[in-house]
């Protein structure tokens, strides 16, 4: 038996390219699943905070945040967001930067680790990104996060306790330390089978190719 390919993804739920990259990876995996010798894959998400100094309740919209954070003119920020929105649309995602509530994401990352322990990390990752980018939901406050956790089938009381006690903060920090060790300074970043690094929201075909190549190598080595 050939061991499954591991795909470790460093991302932030407030990173627009991370959601696009996630969707493109899913399309690439769907394509390879139709192969005669379909690659077996285990996907794990890891925490990365793009703006750890952001307040939970940011006063302003996404244009305000990026203009201040990156020091860019508002017109340039608006053009950048329009471009990202267009790329997202091509990936099947309807970004709503006009509704988006910018916030600190550390609690969302803690929730993802809680969900991982409960076997629902993928569902929680998708729910958080959708809530943030397409629905204008707040993803920085505990009450809002508990509501989203409940939507994917997690126990609300257990989720609240985990968030209020910082039960998974060490796991978040460990992910971030691993990112630094790998030299990751931007996301999304995909580490495939512990040996190949793929940076950015690559098209589905790029993921297809690398997954097939790695699977062929693993299968040959196993035989």
C-alpha positions as a Markdown table, in Angstrom:
| # | Residue | x | y | z |
|---|---|---|---|---|
| 1 | Unk | 0.0 | 0.0 | 0.0 |
| 2 | Unk | 1.2 | 3.4 | -0.9 |
| 3 | Unk | 1.0 | 6.0 | 1.9 |
| 4 | Unk | -1.3 | 9.0 | 1.2 |
| 5 | Unk | 0.2 | 12.2 | 0.0 |
| 6 | Unk | 0.2 | 14.8 | 2.8 |
| 7 | Unk | -0.7 | 18.4 | 1.8 |
| 8 | Unk | -0.1 | 20.9 | 4.6 |
| 9 | Unk | -1.6 | 24.3 | 3.9 |
| 10 | Unk | -0.5 | 27.5 | 5.8 |
| 11 | Unk | -3.3 | 30.0 | 5.4 |
| 12 | Unk | -5.3 | 32.8 | 7.1 |
| 13 | Unk | -9.1 | 32.8 | 6.9 |
| 14 | Unk | -8.8 | 36.5 | 6.2 |
| 15 | Unk | -6.5 | 36.0 | 3.2 |
| 16 | Unk | -8.5 | 36.3 | -0.1 |
| 17 | Unk | -5.9 | 34.3 | -2.1 |
| 18 | Unk | -6.0 | 31.5 | 0.5 |
| 19 | Unk | -9.7 | 30.9 | -0.3 |
| 20 | Unk | -9.0 | 31.0 | -4.0 |
| 21 | Unk | -6.1 | 28.6 | -3.5 |
| 22 | Unk | -8.2 | 26.3 | -1.4 |
| 23 | Unk | -10.9 | 26.1 | -4.1 |
| 24 | Unk | -8.3 | 25.5 | -6.9 |
| 25 | Unk | -6.7 | 22.7 | -4.9 |
| 26 | Unk | -10.1 | 21.1 | -4.4 |
| 27 | Unk | -10.7 | 21.3 | -8.2 |
| 28 | Unk | -7.2 | 19.7 | -8.8 |
| 29 | Unk | -8.0 | 16.9 | -6.4 |
| 30 | Unk | -11.3 | 16.3 | -7.9 |
| 31 | Unk | -9.6 | 15.9 | -11.3 |
| 32 | Unk | -7.0 | 13.4 | -10.0 |
| 33 | Unk | -9.7 | 11.4 | -8.2 |
| 34 | Unk | -10.9 | 10.2 | -11.6 |
| 35 | Unk | -7.5 | 8.7 | -12.5 |
| 36 | Unk | -7.3 | 4.9 | -12.8 |
| 37 | Unk | -4.7 | 5.0 | -10.0 |
| 38 | Unk | -6.2 | 7.9 | -8.1 |
| 39 | Unk | -3.8 | 9.5 | -5.6 |
| 40 | Unk | -4.8 | 9.3 | -1.9 |
| 41 | Unk | -4.4 | 12.6 | -0.2 |
| 42 | Unk | -4.6 | 13.9 | 3.4 |
| 43 | Unk | -5.0 | 17.7 | 3.6 |
| 44 | Unk | -4.3 | 19.6 | 6.8 |
| 45 | Unk | -4.7 | 23.4 | 7.4 |
| 46 | Unk | -2.2 | 25.3 | 9.5 |
| 47 | Unk | -2.4 | 28.7 | 11.1 |
| 48 | Unk | -0.9 | 31.9 | 9.7 |
| 49 | Unk | -1.9 | 35.4 | 10.8 |
| 50 | Unk | -1.4 | 38.0 | 8.1 |
| 51 | Unk | -2.1 | 40.9 | 10.5 |
| 52 | Unk | -1.8 | 39.8 | 14.1 |
| 53 | Unk | -1.9 | 43.4 | 15.4 |
| 54 | Unk | -5.4 | 44.0 | 13.9 |
| 55 | Unk | -8.1 | 44.8 | 16.6 |
| 56 | Unk | -11.0 | 42.5 | 16.9 |
| 57 | Unk | -13.4 | 45.4 | 16.1 |
| 58 | Unk | -11.7 | 47.3 | 13.3 |
| 59 | Unk | -13.2 | 50.7 | 12.7 |
| 60 | Unk | -13.5 | 51.0 | 8.9 |
| 61 | Unk | -13.9 | 48.9 | 5.8 |
| 62 | Unk | -11.4 | 46.8 | 3.9 |
| 63 | Unk | -10.3 | 49.7 | 1.8 |
| 64 | Unk | -9.6 | 51.7 | 5.0 |
| 65 | Unk | -7.6 | 48.8 | 6.4 |
| 66 | Unk | -5.4 | 48.1 | 3.4 |
| 67 | Unk | -4.8 | 51.8 | 2.7 |
| 68 | Unk | -3.6 | 52.2 | 6.3 |
| 69 | Unk | -1.8 | 48.8 | 6.6 |
| 70 | Unk | 0.0 | 48.9 | 3.2 |
| 71 | Unk | 0.2 | 52.7 | 2.8 |
| 72 | Unk | -1.5 | 52.5 | -0.6 |
| 73 | Unk | -3.7 | 55.1 | -2.2 |
| 74 | Unk | -7.4 | 54.2 | -1.8 |
| 75 | Unk | -7.9 | 54.2 | -5.6 |
| 76 | Unk | -5.1 | 51.6 | -5.9 |
| 77 | Unk | -6.6 | 49.5 | -3.1 |
| 78 | Unk | -10.0 | 49.6 | -4.8 |
| 79 | Unk | -8.5 | 48.4 | -8.1 |
| 80 | Unk | -6.7 | 45.6 | -6.3 |
| 81 | Unk | -9.9 | 44.4 | -4.6 |
| 82 | Unk | -11.7 | 44.5 | -7.9 |
| 83 | Unk | -9.0 | 42.3 | -9.4 |
| 84 | Unk | -9.1 | 39.8 | -6.5 |
| 85 | Unk | -12.9 | 39.8 | -6.8 |
| 86 | Unk | -12.7 | 38.9 | -10.5 |
| 87 | Unk | -10.2 | 36.1 | -9.9 |
| 88 | Unk | -12.4 | 34.8 | -7.1 |
| 89 | Unk | -15.3 | 34.8 | -9.4 |
| 90 | Unk | -13.4 | 32.6 | -11.8 |
| 91 | Unk | -12.9 | 30.1 | -9.0 |
| 92 | Unk | -16.6 | 30.1 | -8.3 |
| 93 | Unk | -16.5 | 32.5 | -5.2 |
| 94 | Unk | -18.5 | 35.6 | -4.8 |
| 95 | Unk | -16.4 | 38.0 | -2.7 |
| 96 | Unk | -18.2 | 40.9 | -1.0 |
| 97 | Unk | -15.6 | 43.3 | 0.2 |
| 98 | Unk | -18.4 | 45.9 | 0.7 |
| 99 | Unk | -19.8 | 43.7 | 3.5 |
| 100 | Unk | -16.5 | 42.3 | 4.9 |
| 101 | Unk | -15.8 | 43.0 | 8.6 |
| 102 | Unk | -12.1 | 43.1 | 9.1 |
| 103 | Unk | -11.0 | 41.6 | 12.4 |
| 104 | Unk | -8.2 | 39.8 | 14.2 |
| 105 | Unk | -8.2 | 36.1 | 13.3 |
| 106 | Unk | -6.3 | 34.4 | 16.2 |
| 107 | Unk | -9.6 | 33.1 | 17.7 |
| 108 | Unk | -10.7 | 31.8 | 14.4 |
| 109 | Unk | -7.4 | 29.8 | 14.2 |
| 110 | Unk | -8.0 | 28.5 | 17.7 |
| 111 | Unk | -11.4 | 27.4 | 16.6 |
| 112 | Unk | -9.9 | 25.6 | 13.6 |
| 113 | Unk | -7.7 | 23.6 | 15.9 |
| 114 | Unk | -10.6 | 22.7 | 18.1 |
| 115 | Unk | -12.5 | 21.6 | 15.0 |
| 116 | Unk | -9.5 | 19.6 | 13.9 |
| 117 | Unk | -9.5 | 17.7 | 17.1 |
| 118 | Unk | -13.2 | 16.9 | 16.5 |
| 119 | Unk | -12.6 | 15.8 | 12.9 |
| 120 | Unk | -14.3 | 18.8 | 11.3 |
| 121 | Unk | -11.4 | 21.0 | 10.4 |
| 122 | Unk | -12.2 | 21.1 | 6.7 |
| 123 | Unk | -15.9 | 22.0 | 7.3 |
| 124 | Unk | -14.9 | 24.7 | 9.7 |
| 125 | Unk | -12.2 | 26.2 | 7.4 |
| 126 | Unk | -14.8 | 26.4 | 4.6 |
| 127 | Unk | -17.5 | 27.9 | 6.9 |
| 128 | Unk | -15.1 | 30.6 | 8.2 |
| 129 | Unk | -13.9 | 31.7 | 4.8 |
| 130 | Unk | -17.4 | 31.7 | 3.3 |
| 131 | Unk | -18.7 | 33.7 | 6.3 |
| 132 | Unk | -15.9 | 36.2 | 6.1 |
| 133 | Unk | -15.5 | 36.8 | 2.3 |
| 134 | Unk | -19.0 | 36.2 | 1.0 |
| 135 | Unk | -21.5 | 36.8 | 3.8 |
| 136 | Unk | -20.0 | 39.7 | 5.8 |
| 137 | Unk | -20.1 | 37.7 | 9.0 |
| 138 | Unk | -17.9 | 38.7 | 12.0 |
| 139 | Unk | -15.2 | 36.0 | 12.6 |
| 140 | Unk | -13.2 | 37.6 | 15.4 |
| 141 | Unk | -15.6 | 37.5 | 18.4 |
| 142 | Unk | -16.3 | 34.4 | 20.4 |
| 143 | Unk | -20.1 | 34.6 | 20.2 |
| 144 | Unk | -19.9 | 34.8 | 16.4 |
| 145 | Unk | -17.4 | 32.0 | 16.2 |
| 146 | Unk | -19.4 | 29.7 | 18.4 |
| 147 | Unk | -22.5 | 30.2 | 16.2 |
| 148 | Unk | -20.4 | 29.3 | 13.1 |
| 149 | Unk | -19.0 | 26.3 | 14.9 |
| 150 | Unk | -22.5 | 25.1 | 15.7 |
| 151 | Unk | -23.4 | 25.4 | 12.0 |
| 152 | Unk | -20.9 | 22.8 | 11.1 |
| 153 | Unk | -21.9 | 20.4 | 13.8 |
| 154 | Unk | -19.6 | 21.2 | 16.7 |
| 155 | Unk | -20.8 | 21.4 | 20.2 |
| 156 | Unk | -21.4 | 25.1 | 21.1 |
| 157 | Unk | -20.6 | 24.8 | 24.8 |
| 158 | Unk | -17.3 | 22.9 | 24.1 |
| 159 | Unk | -16.3 | 25.4 | 21.4 |
| 160 | Unk | -17.0 | 28.3 | 23.7 |
| 161 | Unk | -14.9 | 26.8 | 26.5 |
| 162 | Unk | -12.1 | 26.1 | 24.1 |
| 163 | Unk | -12.0 | 29.7 | 22.9 |
| 164 | Unk | -12.5 | 31.3 | 26.3 |
| 165 | Unk | -9.6 | 29.2 | 27.9 |
| 166 | Unk | -7.2 | 29.6 | 24.9 |
| 167 | Unk | -7.1 | 25.8 | 24.9 |
| 168 | Unk | -5.6 | 25.7 | 21.3 |
| 169 | Unk | -3.5 | 28.9 | 21.3 |
| 170 | Unk | -0.3 | 26.8 | 21.7 |
| 171 | Unk | -1.2 | 24.8 | 18.6 |
| 172 | Unk | -1.7 | 28.1 | 16.7 |
| 173 | Unk | 1.7 | 29.3 | 17.8 |
| 174 | Unk | 3.3 | 26.0 | 16.9 |
| 175 | Unk | 1.9 | 26.3 | 13.4 |
| 176 | Unk | 3.3 | 29.8 | 13.1 |
| 177 | Unk | 6.7 | 28.6 | 14.4 |
| 178 | Unk | 6.8 | 25.9 | 11.8 |
| 179 | Unk | 6.0 | 28.4 | 9.1 |
| 180 | Unk | 9.0 | 30.5 | 10.2 |
| 181 | Unk | 11.2 | 27.4 | 10.2 |
| 182 | Unk | 10.1 | 26.6 | 6.6 |
| 183 | Unk | 10.8 | 30.3 | 5.7 |
| 184 | Unk | 7.1 | 30.9 | 4.9 |
| 185 | Unk | 6.4 | 34.6 | 4.9 |
| 186 | Unk | 3.3 | 34.7 | 2.7 |
| 187 | Unk | 0.2 | 32.6 | 2.2 |
| 188 | Unk | -1.3 | 30.4 | 0.9 |
| 189 | Unk | 1.7 | 28.1 | 1.1 |
| 190 | Unk | 1.3 | 24.4 | 0.3 |
| 191 | Unk | 3.8 | 21.8 | 1.5 |
| 192 | Unk | 3.3 | 18.6 | -0.4 |
| 193 | Unk | 4.5 | 15.4 | 1.1 |
| 194 | Unk | 7.0 | 17.3 | 3.3 |
| 195 | Unk | 9.3 | 18.0 | 0.3 |
| 196 | Unk | 7.7 | 20.3 | -2.3 |
| 197 | Unk | 6.6 | 23.9 | -1.6 |
| 198 | Unk | 4.0 | 25.5 | -3.7 |
| 199 | Unk | 3.4 | 29.2 | -3.1 |
| 200 | Unk | 0.3 | 31.2 | -3.9 |
| 201 | Unk | -3.1 | 30.5 | -5.4 |
| 202 | Unk | -2.0 | 28.3 | -8.3 |
| 203 | Unk | -4.5 | 27.1 | -10.9 |
| 204 | Unk | -6.1 | 23.7 | -10.5 |
| 205 | Unk | -3.9 | 22.2 | -13.3 |
| 206 | Unk | -0.8 | 23.1 | -11.3 |
| 207 | Unk | -2.1 | 21.1 | -8.3 |
| 208 | Unk | -3.1 | 18.3 | -10.6 |
| 209 | Unk | 0.4 | 18.0 | -12.1 |
| 210 | Unk | 2.3 | 18.0 | -8.8 |
| 211 | Unk | -0.1 | 15.6 | -7.1 |
| 212 | Unk | 0.2 | 13.1 | -10.0 |
| 213 | Unk | 4.0 | 13.4 | -10.1 |
| 214 | Unk | 4.3 | 12.9 | -6.4 |
| 215 | Unk | 1.9 | 9.9 | -6.4 |
| 216 | Unk | 3.8 | 8.3 | -9.3 |
| 217 | Unk | 7.0 | 8.6 | -7.4 |
| 218 | Unk | 5.5 | 7.2 | -4.2 |
| 219 | Unk | 3.9 | 4.3 | -6.0 |
| 220 | Unk | 7.2 | 3.4 | -7.7 |
| 221 | Unk | 9.1 | 3.6 | -4.4 |
| 222 | Unk | 6.5 | 1.4 | -2.7 |
| 223 | Unk | 6.9 | -1.2 | -5.4 |
